[in-house]
C-alpha positions as a printed NumPy array, in Angstrom:
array([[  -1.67 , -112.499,  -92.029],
       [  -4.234, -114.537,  -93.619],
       [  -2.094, -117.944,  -93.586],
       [   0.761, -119.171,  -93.29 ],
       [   4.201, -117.951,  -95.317],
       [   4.583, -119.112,  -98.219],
       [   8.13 , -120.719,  -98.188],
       [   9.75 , -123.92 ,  -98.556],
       [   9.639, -126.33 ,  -96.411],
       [  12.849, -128.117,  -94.85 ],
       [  14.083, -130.821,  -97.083],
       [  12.935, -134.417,  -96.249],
       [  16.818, -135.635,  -97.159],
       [  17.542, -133.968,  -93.394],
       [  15.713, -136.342,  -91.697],
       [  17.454, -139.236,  -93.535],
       [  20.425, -137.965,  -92.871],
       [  20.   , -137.007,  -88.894],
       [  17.581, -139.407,  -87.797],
       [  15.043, -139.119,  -84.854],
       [  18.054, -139.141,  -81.93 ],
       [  19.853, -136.34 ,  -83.455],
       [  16.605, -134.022,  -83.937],
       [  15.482, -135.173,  -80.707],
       [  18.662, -134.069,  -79.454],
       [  18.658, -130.84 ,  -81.279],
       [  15.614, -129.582,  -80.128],
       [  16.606, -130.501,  -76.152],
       [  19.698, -128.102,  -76.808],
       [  17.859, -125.353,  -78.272],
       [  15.034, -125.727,  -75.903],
       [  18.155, -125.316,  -73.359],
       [  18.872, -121.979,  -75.262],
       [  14.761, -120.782,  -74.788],
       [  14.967, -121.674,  -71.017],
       [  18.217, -119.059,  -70.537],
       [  16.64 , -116.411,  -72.882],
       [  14.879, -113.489,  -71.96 ],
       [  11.897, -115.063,  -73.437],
       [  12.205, -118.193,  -70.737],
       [   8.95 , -117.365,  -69.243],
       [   7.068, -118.866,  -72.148],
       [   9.119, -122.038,  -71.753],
       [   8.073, -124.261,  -68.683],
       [  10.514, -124.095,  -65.783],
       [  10.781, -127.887,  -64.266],
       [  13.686, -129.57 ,  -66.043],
       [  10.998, -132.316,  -66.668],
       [   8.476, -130.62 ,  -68.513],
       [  10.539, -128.103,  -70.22 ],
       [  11.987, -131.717,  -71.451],
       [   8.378, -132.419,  -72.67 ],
       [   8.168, -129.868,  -74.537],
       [  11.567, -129.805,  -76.552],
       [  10.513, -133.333,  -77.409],
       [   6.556, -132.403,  -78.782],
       [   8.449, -129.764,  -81.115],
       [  10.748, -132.277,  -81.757],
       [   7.962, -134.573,  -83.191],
       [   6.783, -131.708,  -85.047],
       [  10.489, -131.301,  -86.58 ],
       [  11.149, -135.249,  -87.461],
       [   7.752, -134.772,  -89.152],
       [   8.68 , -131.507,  -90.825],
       [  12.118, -132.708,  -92.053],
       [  10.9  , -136.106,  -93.839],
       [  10.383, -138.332,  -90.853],
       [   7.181, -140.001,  -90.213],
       [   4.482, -137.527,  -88.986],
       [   5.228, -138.066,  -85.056],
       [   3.267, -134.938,  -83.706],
       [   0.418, -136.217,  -85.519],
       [   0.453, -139.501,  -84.091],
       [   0.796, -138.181,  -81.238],
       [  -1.106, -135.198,  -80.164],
       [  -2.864, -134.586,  -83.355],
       [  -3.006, -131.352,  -85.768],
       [  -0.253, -129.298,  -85.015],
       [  -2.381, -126.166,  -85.061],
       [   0.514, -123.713,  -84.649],
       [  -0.764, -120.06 ,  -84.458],
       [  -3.319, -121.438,  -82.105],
       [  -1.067, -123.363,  -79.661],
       [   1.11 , -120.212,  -79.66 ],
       [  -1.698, -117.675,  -79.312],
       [  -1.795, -118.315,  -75.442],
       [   1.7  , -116.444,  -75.802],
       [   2.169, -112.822,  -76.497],
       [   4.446, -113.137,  -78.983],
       [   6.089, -109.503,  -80.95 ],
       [   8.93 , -109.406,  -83.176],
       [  11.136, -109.166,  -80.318],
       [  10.82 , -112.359,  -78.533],
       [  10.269, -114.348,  -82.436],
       [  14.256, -112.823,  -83.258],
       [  14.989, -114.16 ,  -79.546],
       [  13.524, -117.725,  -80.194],
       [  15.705, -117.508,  -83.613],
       [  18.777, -116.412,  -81.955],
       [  18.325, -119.593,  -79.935],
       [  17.794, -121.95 ,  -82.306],
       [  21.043, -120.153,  -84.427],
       [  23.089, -120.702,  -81.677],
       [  22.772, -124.257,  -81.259],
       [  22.525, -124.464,  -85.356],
       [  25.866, -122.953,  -85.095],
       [  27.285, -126.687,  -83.68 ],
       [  25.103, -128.502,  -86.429],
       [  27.565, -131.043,  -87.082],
       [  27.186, -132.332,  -83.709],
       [  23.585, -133.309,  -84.515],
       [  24.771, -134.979,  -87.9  ],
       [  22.636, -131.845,  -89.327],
       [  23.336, -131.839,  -93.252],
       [  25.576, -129.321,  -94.11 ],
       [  24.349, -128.777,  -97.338],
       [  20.516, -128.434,  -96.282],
       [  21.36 , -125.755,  -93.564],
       [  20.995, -122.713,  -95.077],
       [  17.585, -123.452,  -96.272],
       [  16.08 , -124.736,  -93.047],
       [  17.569, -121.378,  -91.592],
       [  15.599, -119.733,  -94.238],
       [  12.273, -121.886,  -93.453],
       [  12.505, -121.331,  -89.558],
       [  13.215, -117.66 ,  -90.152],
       [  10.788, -116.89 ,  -93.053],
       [   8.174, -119.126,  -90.888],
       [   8.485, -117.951,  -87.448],
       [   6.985, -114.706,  -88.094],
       [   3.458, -116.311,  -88.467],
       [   3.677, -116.353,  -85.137],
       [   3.646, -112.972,  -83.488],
       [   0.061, -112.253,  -82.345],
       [   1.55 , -109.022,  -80.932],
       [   2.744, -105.665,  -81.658]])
């Protein structure tokens, strides 16, 4: 794959309606999920920076959904495939990270995640994740 899929991003209206301690929140649970998974050895294992690294994609999530661009500020270009690359990553362990981040979707109104935008950001993180596998 030449770039990156071609489908729509998240819609900015999710941010407004979360805001930055709900994502943040979010992406702690479903890093949770990745740390009990059978792809948990591509997750760090100290509580601390496993924590560290739910909140950089976090950033890269308020920034995604309509926040202001926190990874950026941060740590820079998010330069995905590259970040990942370190990772071997096949189709398997991309519907594993999914199934993780479905389950805690699944309790979405705990995160004051928009009902009504839900279905689409499934579609984004699902049609997008696949850029991702750098494996057979």
């Amino acid at each position: 794959m030449n770039g990156p899929p071609q489908v729509d991003p998240p819609n900015p209206e999710i941010y407004q309606l979360m805001g930055e301690e709900n994502m943040f929140r979010l992406l702690h649970d479903v890093y949770d999920e990745f740390a009990k998974s059978e792809i948990k050895d591509m997750f760090p294992t100290e509580a601390d920076e496993l924590a560290e690294a739910a909140d950089k994609s976090a950033c890269f999530f308020v920034g995604l959904c309509g926040g202001p661009p926190l990874y950026h500020q941060r740590y820079g270009n998010p330069m995905l495939r590259r970040r990942h690359f370190p990772f071997p990553i096949d189709m398997n362990s991309r519907d594993v990270w999914l199934a993780c981040f479905l389950k805690v979707l699944k309790n979405h109104q705990d995160y004051n995640f928009p009902e009504q935008h839900l279905d689409s950001f499934i579609g984004f993180i699902a049609g997008f994740s696949p850029w991702m596998v750098n494996k057979e």
